[in-house]
mmCIF file with all atom_site columns, C-alpha atoms in Angstrom:
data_model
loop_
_atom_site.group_PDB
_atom_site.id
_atom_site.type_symbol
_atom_site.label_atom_id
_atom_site.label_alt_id
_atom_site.label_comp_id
_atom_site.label_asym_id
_atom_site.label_entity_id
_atom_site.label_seq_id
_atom_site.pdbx_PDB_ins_code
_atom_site.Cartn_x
_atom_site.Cartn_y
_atom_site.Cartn_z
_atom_site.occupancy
_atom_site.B_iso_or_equiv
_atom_site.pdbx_formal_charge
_atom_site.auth_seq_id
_atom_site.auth_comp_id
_atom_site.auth_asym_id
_atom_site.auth_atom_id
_atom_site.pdbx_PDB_model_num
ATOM 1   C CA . UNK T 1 1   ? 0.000   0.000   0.000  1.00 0.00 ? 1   UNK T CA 1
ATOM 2   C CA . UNK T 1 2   ? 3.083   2.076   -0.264 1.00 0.00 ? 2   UNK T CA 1
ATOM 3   C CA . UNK T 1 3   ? 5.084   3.921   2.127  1.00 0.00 ? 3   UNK T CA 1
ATOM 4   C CA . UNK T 1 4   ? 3.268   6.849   2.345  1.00 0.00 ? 4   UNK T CA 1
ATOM 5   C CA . UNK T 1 5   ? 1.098   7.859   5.974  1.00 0.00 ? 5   UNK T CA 1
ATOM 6   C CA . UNK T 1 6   ? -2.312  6.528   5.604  1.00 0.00 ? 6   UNK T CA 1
ATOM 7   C CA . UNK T 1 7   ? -5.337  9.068   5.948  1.00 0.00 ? 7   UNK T CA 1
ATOM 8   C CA . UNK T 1 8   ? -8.038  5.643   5.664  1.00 0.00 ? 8   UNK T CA 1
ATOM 9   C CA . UNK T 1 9   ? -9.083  5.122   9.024  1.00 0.00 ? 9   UNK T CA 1
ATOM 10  C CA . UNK T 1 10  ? -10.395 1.745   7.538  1.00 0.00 ? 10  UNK T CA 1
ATOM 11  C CA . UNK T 1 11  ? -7.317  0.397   7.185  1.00 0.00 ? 11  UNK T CA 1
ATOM 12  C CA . UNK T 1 12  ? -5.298  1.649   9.981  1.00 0.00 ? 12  UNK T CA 1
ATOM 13  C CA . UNK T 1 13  ? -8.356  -0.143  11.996 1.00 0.00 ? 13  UNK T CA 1
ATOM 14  C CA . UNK T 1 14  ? -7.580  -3.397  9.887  1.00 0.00 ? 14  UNK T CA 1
ATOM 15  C CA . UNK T 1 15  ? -4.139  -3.240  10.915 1.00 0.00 ? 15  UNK T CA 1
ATOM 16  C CA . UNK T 1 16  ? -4.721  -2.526  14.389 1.00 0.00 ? 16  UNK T CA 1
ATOM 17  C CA . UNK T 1 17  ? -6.734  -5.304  14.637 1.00 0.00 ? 17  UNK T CA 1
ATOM 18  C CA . UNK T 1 18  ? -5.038  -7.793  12.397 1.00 0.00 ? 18  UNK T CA 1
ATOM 19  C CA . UNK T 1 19  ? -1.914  -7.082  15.034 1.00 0.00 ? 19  UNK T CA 1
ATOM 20  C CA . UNK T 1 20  ? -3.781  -7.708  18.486 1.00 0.00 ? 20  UNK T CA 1
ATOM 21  C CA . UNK T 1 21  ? -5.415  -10.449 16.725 1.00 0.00 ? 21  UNK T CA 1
ATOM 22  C CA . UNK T 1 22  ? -1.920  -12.282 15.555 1.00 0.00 ? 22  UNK T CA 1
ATOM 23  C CA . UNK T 1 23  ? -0.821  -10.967 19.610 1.00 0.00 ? 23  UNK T CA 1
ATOM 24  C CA . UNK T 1 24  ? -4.244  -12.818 20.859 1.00 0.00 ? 24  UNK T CA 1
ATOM 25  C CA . UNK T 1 25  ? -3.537  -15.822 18.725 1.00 0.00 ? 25  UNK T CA 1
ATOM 26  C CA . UNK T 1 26  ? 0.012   -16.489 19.418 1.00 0.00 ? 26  UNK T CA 1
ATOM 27  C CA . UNK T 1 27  ? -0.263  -16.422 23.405 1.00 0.00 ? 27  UNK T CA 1
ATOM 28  C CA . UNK T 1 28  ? -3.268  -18.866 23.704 1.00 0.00 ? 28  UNK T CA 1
ATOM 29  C CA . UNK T 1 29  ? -1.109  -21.072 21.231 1.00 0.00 ? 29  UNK T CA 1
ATOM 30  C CA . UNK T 1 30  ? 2.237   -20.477 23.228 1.00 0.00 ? 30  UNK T CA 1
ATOM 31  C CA . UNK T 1 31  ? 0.475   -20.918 27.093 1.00 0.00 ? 31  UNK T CA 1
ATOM 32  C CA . UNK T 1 32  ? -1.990  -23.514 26.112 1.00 0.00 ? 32  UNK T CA 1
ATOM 33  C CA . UNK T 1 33  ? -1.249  -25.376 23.210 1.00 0.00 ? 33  UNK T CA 1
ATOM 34  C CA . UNK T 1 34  ? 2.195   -25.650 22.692 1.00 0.00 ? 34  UNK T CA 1
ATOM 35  C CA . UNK T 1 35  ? 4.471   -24.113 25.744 1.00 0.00 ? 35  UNK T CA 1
ATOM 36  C CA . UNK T 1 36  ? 7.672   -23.440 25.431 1.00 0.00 ? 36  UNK T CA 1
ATOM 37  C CA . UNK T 1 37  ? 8.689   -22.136 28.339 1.00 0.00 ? 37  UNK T CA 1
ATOM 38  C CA . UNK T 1 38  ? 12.116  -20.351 28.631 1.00 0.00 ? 38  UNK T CA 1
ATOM 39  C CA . UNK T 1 39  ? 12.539  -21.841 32.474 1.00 0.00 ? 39  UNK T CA 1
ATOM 40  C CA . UNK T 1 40  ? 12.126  -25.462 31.107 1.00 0.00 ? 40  UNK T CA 1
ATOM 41  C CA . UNK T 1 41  ? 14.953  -24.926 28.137 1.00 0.00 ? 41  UNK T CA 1
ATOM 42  C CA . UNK T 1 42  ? 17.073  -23.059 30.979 1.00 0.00 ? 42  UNK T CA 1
ATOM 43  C CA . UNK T 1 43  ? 16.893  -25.975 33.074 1.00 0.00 ? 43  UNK T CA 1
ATOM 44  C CA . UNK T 1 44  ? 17.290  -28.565 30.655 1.00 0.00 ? 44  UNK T CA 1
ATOM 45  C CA . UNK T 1 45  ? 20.538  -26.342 28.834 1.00 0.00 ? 45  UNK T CA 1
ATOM 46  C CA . UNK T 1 46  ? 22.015  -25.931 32.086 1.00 0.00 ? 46  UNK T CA 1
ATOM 47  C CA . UNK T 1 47  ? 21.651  -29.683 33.729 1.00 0.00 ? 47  UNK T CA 1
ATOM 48  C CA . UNK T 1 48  ? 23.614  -30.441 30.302 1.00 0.00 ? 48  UNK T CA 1
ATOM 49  C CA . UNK T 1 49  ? 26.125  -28.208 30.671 1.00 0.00 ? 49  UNK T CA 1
ATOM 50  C CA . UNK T 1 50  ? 26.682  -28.845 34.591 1.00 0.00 ? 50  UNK T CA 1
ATOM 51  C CA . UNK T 1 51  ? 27.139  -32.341 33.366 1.00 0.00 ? 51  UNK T CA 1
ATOM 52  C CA . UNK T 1 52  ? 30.133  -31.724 30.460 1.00 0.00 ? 52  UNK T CA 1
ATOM 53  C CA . UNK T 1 53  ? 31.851  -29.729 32.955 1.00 0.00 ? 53  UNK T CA 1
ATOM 54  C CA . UNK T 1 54  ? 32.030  -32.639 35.650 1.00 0.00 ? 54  UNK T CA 1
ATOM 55  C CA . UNK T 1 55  ? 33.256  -34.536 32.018 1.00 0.00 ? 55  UNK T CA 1
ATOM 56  C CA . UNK T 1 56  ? 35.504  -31.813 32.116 1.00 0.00 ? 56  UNK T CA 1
ATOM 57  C CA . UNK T 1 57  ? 37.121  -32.203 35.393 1.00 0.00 ? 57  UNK T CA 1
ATOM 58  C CA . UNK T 1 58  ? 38.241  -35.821 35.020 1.00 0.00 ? 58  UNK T CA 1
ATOM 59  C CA . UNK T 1 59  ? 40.877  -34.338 32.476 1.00 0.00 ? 59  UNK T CA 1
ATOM 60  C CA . UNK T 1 60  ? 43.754  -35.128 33.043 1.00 0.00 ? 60  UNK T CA 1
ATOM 61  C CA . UNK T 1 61  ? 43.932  -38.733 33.836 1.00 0.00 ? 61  UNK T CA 1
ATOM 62  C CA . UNK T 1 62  ? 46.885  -40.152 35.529 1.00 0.00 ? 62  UNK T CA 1
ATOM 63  C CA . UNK T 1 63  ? 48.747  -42.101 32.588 1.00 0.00 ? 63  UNK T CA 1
ATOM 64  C CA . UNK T 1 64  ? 47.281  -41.142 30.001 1.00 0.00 ? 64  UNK T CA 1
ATOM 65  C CA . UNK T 1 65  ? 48.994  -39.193 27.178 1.00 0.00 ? 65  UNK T CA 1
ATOM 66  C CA . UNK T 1 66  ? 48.674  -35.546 27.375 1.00 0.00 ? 66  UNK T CA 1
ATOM 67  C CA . UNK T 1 67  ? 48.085  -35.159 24.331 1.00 0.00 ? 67  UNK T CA 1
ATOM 68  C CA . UNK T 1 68  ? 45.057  -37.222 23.422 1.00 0.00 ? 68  UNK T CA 1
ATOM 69  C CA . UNK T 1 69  ? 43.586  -36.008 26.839 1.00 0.00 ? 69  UNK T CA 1
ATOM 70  C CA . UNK T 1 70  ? 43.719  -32.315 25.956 1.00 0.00 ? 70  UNK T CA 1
ATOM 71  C CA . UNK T 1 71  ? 42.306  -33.342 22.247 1.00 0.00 ? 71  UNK T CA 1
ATOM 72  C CA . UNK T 1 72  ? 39.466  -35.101 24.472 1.00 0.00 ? 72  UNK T CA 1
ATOM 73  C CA . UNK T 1 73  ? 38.757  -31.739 26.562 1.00 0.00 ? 73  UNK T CA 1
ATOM 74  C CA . UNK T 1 74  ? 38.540  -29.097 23.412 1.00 0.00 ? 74  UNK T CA 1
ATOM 75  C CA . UNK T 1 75  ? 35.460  -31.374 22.179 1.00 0.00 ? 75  UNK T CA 1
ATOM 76  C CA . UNK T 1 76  ? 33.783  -31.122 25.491 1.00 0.00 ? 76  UNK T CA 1
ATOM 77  C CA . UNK T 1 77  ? 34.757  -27.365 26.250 1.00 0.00 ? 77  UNK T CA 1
ATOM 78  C CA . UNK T 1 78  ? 32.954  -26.551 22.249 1.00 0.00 ? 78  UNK T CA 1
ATOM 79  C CA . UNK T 1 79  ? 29.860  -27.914 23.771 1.00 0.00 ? 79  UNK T CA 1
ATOM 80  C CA . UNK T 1 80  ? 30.024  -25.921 26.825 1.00 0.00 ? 80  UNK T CA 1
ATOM 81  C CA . UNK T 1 81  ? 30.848  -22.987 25.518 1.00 0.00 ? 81  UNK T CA 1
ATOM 82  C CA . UNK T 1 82  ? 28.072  -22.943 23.203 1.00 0.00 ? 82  UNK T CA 1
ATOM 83  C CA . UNK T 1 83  ? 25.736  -24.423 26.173 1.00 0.00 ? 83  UNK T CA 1
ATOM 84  C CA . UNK T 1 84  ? 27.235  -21.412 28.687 1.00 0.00 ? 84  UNK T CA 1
ATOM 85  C CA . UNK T 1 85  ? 25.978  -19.026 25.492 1.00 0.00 ? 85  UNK T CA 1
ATOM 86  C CA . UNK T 1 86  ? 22.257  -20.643 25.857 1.00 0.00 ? 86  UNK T CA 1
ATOM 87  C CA . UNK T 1 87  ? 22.325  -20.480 29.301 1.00 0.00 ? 87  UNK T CA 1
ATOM 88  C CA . UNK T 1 88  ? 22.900  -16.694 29.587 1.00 0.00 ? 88  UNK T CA 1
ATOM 89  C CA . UNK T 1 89  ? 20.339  -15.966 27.152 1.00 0.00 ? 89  UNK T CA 1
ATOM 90  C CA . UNK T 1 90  ? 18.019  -17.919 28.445 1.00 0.00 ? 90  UNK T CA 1
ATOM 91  C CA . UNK T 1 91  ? 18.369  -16.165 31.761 1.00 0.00 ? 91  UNK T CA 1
ATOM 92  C CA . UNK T 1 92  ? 17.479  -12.928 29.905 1.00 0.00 ? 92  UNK T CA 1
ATOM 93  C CA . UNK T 1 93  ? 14.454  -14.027 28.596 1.00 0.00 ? 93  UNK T CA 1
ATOM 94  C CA . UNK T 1 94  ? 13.824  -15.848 31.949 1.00 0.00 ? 94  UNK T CA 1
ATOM 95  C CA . UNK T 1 95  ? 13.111  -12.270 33.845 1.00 0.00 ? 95  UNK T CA 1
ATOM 96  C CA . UNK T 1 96  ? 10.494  -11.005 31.038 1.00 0.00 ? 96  UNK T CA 1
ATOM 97  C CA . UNK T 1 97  ? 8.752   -14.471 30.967 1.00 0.00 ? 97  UNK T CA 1
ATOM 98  C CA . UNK T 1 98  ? 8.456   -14.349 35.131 1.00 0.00 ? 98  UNK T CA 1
ATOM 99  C CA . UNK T 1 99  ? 6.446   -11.649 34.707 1.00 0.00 ? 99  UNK T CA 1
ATOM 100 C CA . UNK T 1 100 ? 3.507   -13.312 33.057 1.00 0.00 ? 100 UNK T CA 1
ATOM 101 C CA . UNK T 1 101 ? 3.936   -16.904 33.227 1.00 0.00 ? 101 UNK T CA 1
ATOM 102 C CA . UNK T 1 102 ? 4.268   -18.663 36.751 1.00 0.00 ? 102 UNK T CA 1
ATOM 103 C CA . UNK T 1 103 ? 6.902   -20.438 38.154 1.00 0.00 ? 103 UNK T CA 1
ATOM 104 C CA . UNK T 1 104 ? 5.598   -23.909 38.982 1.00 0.00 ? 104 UNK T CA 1
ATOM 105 C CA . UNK T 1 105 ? 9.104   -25.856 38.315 1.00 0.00 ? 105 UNK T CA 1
ATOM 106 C CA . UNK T 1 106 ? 9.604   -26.241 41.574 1.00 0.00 ? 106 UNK T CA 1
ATOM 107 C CA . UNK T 1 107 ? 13.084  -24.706 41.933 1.00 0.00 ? 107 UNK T CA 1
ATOM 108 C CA . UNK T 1 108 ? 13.372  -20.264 42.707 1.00 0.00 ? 108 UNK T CA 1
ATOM 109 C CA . UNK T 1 109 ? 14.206  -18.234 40.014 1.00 0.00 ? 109 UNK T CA 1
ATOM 110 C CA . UNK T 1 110 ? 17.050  -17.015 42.464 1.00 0.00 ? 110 UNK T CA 1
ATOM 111 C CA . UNK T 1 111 ? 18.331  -20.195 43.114 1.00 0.00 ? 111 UNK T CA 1
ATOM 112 C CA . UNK T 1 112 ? 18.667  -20.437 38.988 1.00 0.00 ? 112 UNK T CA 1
ATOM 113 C CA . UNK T 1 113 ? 20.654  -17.197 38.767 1.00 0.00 ? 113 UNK T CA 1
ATOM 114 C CA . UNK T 1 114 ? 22.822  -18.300 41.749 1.00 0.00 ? 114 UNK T CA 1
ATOM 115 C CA . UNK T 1 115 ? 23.245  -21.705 39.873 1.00 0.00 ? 115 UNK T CA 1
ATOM 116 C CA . UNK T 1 116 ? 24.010  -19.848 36.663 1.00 0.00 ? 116 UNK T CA 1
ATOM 117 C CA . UNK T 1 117 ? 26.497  -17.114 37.461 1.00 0.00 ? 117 UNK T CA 1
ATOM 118 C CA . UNK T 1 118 ? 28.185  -19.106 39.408 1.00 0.00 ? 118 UNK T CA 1
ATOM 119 C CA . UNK T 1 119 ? 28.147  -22.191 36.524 1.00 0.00 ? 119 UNK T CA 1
ATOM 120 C CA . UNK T 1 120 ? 29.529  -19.206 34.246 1.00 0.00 ? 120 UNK T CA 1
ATOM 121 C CA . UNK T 1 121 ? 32.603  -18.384 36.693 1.00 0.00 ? 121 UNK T CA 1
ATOM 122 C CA . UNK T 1 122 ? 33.440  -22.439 36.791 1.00 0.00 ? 122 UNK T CA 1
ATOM 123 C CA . UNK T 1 123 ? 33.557  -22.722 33.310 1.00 0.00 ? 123 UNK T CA 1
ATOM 124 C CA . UNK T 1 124 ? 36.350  -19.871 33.141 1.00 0.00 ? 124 UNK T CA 1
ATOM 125 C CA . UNK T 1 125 ? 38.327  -21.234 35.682 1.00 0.00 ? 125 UNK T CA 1
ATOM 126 C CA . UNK T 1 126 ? 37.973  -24.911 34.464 1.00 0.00 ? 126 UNK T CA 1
ATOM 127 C CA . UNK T 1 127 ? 39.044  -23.694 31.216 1.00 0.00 ? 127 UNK T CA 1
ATOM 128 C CA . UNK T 1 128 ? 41.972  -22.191 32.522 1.00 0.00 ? 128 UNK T CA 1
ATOM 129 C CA . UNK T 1 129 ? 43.032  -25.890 33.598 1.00 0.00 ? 129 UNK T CA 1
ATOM 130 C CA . UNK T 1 130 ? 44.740  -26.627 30.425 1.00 0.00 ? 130 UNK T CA 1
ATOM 131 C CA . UNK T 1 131 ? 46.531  -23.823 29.644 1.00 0.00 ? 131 UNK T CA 1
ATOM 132 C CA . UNK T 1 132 ? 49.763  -24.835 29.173 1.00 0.00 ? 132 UNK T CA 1
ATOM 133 C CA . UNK T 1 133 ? 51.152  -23.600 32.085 1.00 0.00 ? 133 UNK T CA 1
ATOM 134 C CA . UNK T 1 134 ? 48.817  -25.605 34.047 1.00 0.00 ? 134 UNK T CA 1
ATOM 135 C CA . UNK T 1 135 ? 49.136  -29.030 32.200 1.00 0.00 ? 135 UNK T CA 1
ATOM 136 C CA . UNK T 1 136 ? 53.091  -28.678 32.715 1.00 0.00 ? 136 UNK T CA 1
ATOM 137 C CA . UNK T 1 137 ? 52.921  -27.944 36.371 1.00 0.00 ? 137 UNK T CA 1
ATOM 138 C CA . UNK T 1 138 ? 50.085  -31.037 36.450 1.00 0.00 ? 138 UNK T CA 1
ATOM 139 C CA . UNK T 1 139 ? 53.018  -33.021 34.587 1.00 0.00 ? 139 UNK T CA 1
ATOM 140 C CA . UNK T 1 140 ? 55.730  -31.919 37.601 1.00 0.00 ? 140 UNK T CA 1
ATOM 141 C CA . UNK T 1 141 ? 53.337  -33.004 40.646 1.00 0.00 ? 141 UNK T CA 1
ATOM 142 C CA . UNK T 1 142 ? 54.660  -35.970 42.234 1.00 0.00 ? 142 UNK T CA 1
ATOM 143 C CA . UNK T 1 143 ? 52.116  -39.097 41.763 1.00 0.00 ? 143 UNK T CA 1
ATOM 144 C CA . UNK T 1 144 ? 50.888  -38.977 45.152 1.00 0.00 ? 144 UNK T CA 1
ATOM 145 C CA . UNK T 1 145 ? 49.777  -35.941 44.418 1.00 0.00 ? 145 UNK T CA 1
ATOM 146 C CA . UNK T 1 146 ? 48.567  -36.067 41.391 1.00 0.00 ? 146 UNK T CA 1
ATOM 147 C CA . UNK T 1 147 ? 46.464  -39.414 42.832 1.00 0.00 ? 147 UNK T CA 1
ATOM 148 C CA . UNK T 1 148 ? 45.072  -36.995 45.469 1.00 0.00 ? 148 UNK T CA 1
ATOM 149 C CA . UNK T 1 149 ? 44.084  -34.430 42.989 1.00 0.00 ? 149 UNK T CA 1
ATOM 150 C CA . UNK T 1 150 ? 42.551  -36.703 40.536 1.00 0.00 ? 150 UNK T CA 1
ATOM 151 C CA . UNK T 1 151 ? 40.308  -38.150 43.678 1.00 0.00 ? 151 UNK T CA 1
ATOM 152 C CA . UNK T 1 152 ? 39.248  -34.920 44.587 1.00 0.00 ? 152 UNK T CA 1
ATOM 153 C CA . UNK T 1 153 ? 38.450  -33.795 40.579 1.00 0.00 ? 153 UNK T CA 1
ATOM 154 C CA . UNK T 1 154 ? 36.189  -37.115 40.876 1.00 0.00 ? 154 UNK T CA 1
ATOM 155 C CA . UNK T 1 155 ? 34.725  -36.119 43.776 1.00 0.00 ? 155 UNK T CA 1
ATOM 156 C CA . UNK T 1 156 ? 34.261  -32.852 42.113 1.00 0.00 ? 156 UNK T CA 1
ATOM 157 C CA . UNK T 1 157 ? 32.591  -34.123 39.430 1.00 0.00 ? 157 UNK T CA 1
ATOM 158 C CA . UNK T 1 158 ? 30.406  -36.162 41.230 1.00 0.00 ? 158 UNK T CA 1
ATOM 159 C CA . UNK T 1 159 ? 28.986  -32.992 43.155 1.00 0.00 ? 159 UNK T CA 1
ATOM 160 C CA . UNK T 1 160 ? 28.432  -31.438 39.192 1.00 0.00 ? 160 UNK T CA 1
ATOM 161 C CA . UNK T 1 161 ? 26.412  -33.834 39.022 1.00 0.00 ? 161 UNK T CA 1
ATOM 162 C CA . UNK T 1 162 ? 24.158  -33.884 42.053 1.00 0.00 ? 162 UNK T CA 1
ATOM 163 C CA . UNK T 1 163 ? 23.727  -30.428 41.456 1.00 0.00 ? 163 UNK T CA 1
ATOM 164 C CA . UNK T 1 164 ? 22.489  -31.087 37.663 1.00 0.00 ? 164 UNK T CA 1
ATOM 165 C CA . UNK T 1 165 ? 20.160  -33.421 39.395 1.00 0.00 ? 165 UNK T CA 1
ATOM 166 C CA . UNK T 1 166 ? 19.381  -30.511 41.597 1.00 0.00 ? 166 UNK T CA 1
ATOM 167 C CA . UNK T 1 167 ? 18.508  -27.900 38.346 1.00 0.00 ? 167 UNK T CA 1
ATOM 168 C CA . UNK T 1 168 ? 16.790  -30.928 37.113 1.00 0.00 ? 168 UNK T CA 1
ATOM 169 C CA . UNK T 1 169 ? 14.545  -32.557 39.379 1.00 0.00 ? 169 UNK T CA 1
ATOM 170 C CA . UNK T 1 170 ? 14.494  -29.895 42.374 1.00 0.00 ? 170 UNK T CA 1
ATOM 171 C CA . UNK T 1 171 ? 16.167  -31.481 44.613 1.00 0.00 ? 171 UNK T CA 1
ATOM 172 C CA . UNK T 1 172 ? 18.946  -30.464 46.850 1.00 0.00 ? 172 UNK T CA 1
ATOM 173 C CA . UNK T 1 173 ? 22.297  -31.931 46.385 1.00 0.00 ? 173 UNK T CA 1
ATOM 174 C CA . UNK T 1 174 ? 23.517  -33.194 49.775 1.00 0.00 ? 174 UNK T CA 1
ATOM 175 C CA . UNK T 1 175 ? 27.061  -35.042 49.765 1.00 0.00 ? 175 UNK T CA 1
ATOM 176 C CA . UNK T 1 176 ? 30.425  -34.994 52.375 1.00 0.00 ? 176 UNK T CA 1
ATOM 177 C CA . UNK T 1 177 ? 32.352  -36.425 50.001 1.00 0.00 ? 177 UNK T CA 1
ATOM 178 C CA . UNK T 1 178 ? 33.903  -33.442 48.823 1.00 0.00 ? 178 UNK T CA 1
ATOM 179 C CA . UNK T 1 179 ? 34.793  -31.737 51.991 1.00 0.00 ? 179 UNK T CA 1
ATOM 180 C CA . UNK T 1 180 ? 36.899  -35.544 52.606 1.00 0.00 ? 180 UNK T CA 1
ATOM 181 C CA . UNK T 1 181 ? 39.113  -35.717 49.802 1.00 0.00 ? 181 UNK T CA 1
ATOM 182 C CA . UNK T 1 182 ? 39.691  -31.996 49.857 1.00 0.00 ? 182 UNK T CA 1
ATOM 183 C CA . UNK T 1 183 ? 41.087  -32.092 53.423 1.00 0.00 ? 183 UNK T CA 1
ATOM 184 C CA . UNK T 1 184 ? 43.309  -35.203 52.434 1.00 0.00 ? 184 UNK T CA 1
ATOM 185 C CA . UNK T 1 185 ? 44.681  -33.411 48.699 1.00 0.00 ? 185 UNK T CA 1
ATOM 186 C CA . UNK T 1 186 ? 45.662  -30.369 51.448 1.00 0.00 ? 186 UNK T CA 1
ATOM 187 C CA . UNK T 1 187 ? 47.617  -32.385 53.220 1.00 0.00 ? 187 UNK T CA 1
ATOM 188 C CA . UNK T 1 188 ? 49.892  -33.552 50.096 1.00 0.00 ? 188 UNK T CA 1
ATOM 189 C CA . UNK T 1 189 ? 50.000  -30.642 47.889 1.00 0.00 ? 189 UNK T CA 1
ATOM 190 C CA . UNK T 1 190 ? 53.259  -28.870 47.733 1.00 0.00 ? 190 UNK T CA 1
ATOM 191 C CA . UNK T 1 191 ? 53.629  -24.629 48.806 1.00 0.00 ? 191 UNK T CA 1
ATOM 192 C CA . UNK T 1 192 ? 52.863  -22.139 46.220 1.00 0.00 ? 192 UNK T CA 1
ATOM 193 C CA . UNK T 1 193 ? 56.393  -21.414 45.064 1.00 0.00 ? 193 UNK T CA 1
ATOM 194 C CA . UNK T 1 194 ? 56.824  -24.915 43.680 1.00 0.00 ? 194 UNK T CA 1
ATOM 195 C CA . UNK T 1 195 ? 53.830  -25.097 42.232 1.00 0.00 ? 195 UNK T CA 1
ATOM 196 C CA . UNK T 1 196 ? 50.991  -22.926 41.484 1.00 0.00 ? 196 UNK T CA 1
ATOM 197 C CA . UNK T 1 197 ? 48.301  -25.767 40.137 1.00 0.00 ? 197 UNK T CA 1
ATOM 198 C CA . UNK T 1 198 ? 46.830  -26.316 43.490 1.00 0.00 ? 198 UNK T CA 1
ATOM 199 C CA . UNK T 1 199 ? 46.153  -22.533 43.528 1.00 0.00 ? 199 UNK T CA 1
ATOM 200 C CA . UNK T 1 200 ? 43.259  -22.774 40.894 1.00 0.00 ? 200 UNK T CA 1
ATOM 201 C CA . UNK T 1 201 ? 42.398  -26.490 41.616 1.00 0.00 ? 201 UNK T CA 1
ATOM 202 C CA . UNK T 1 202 ? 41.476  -24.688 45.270 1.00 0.00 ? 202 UNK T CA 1
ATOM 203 C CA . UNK T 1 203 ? 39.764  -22.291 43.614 1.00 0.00 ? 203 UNK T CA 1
ATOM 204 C CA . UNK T 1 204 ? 37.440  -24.852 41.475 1.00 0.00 ? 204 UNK T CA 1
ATOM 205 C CA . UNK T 1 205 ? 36.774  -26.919 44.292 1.00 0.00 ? 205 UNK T CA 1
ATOM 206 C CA . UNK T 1 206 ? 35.537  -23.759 45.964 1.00 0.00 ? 206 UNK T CA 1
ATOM 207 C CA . UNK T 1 207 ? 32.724  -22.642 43.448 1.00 0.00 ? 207 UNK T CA 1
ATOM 208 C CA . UNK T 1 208 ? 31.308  -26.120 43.429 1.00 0.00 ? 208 UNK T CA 1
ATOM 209 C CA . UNK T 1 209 ? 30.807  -25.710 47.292 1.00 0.00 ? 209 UNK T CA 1
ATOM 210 C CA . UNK T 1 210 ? 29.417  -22.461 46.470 1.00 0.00 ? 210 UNK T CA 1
ATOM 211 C CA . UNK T 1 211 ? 26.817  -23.603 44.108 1.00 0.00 ? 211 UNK T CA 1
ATOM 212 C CA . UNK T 1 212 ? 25.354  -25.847 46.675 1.00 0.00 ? 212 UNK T CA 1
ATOM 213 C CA . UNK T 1 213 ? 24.730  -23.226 48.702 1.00 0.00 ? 213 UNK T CA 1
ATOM 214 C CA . UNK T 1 214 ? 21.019  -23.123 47.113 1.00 0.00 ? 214 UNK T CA 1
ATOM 215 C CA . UNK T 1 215 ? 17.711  -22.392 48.686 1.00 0.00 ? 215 UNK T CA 1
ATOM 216 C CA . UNK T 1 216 ? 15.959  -25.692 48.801 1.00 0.00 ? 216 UNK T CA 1
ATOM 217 C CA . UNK T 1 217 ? 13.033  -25.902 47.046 1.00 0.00 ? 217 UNK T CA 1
#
């Protein structure tokens, strides 16, 4: 009808009507027929990508070659960084959709944000893991040491896991096996100046606590 302002009031009334029409349609379709609710993708985007990063922590393995274990950890780290990318924008679209949809999943919206800022600072620092720096001063531990930290990295990732569980079916992740083979890998892990690994290993093992530090349901 060209480009031009339009003096019909006939039409601008079509228009106008054709719009909260589509508006009318598309909600009954989107709350009753077919939901798609952005909490449900959120949860289901970010159980996956809790689970790849307790993948993630079992690298490196004691005796197996470097090389094919870093190969291993680039595939996993492509899916969480594109799952971490999901995640975030899902959270955006999370705070316009509490507004008129309710939350019935059973888990707060607060205890999601918690879960996913802090999910977003782990994947940084369990990124940081193999650098190269990091893999050589993994490569210098003595194997005590390096049996001590791949316990607690199991342990770890066991806890990623009972907290997917957590995103996933609501409920609370509960587990002292952490807190045990963190006290024993302090006992064996050498000062700072010899080795600066069990610096950000620390500081992994830390954020895990931290994320289940949620409200229960």
């Amino acid at each position: 009808q060209g480009f031009a302002p339009e003096a019909n009031f006939t039409t601008i009334r079509d228009r106008l009507t054709g719009i909260i029409l589509g508006i009318v349609v598309s909600s009954i379709v989107l709350r009753y027929v077919w939901p798609e609710h952005a909490i449900d993708t959120l949860r289901a985007t970010l159980g996956r990508l809790l689970r790849n990063l307790s993948q993630l922590l079992t690298f490196p393995k004691i005796g197996a070659p470097i090389e094919t274990e870093i190969k291993a950890a680039e595939t996993i780290r492509a899916t969480v960084t594109k799952d971490l990318d999901n995640t975030l924008r899902l959270t955006e679209l999370l705070g316009i959709e509490s507004m008129v949809v309710r939350n019935e999943s059973g888990i707060s919206l607060s205890a999601l944000e918690h879960l996913t800022a802090n999910t977003q600072a782990l994947c940084l620092m369990t990124s940081a893991m193999f650098a190269q720096t990091k893999i050589e001063e993994w490569q210098q531990l003595d194997p005590s040491v390096q049996q001590a930290e791949n316990i607690l990295r199991g342990c770890a990732a066991r806890q990623l896991q009972q907290v997917a569980a957590y995103v996933e079916t609501s409920h609370c992740p509960k587990s002292v096996e952490l807190e045990l083979a963190l006290e024993d890998w302090n006992k064996k892990i050498p000062p700072p100046e010899q080795n600066d690994r069990p610096r950000l290993v620390r500081r992994v093992i830390e954020q895990i606590q931290q994320m289940t530090q949620t409200d229960a349901p």
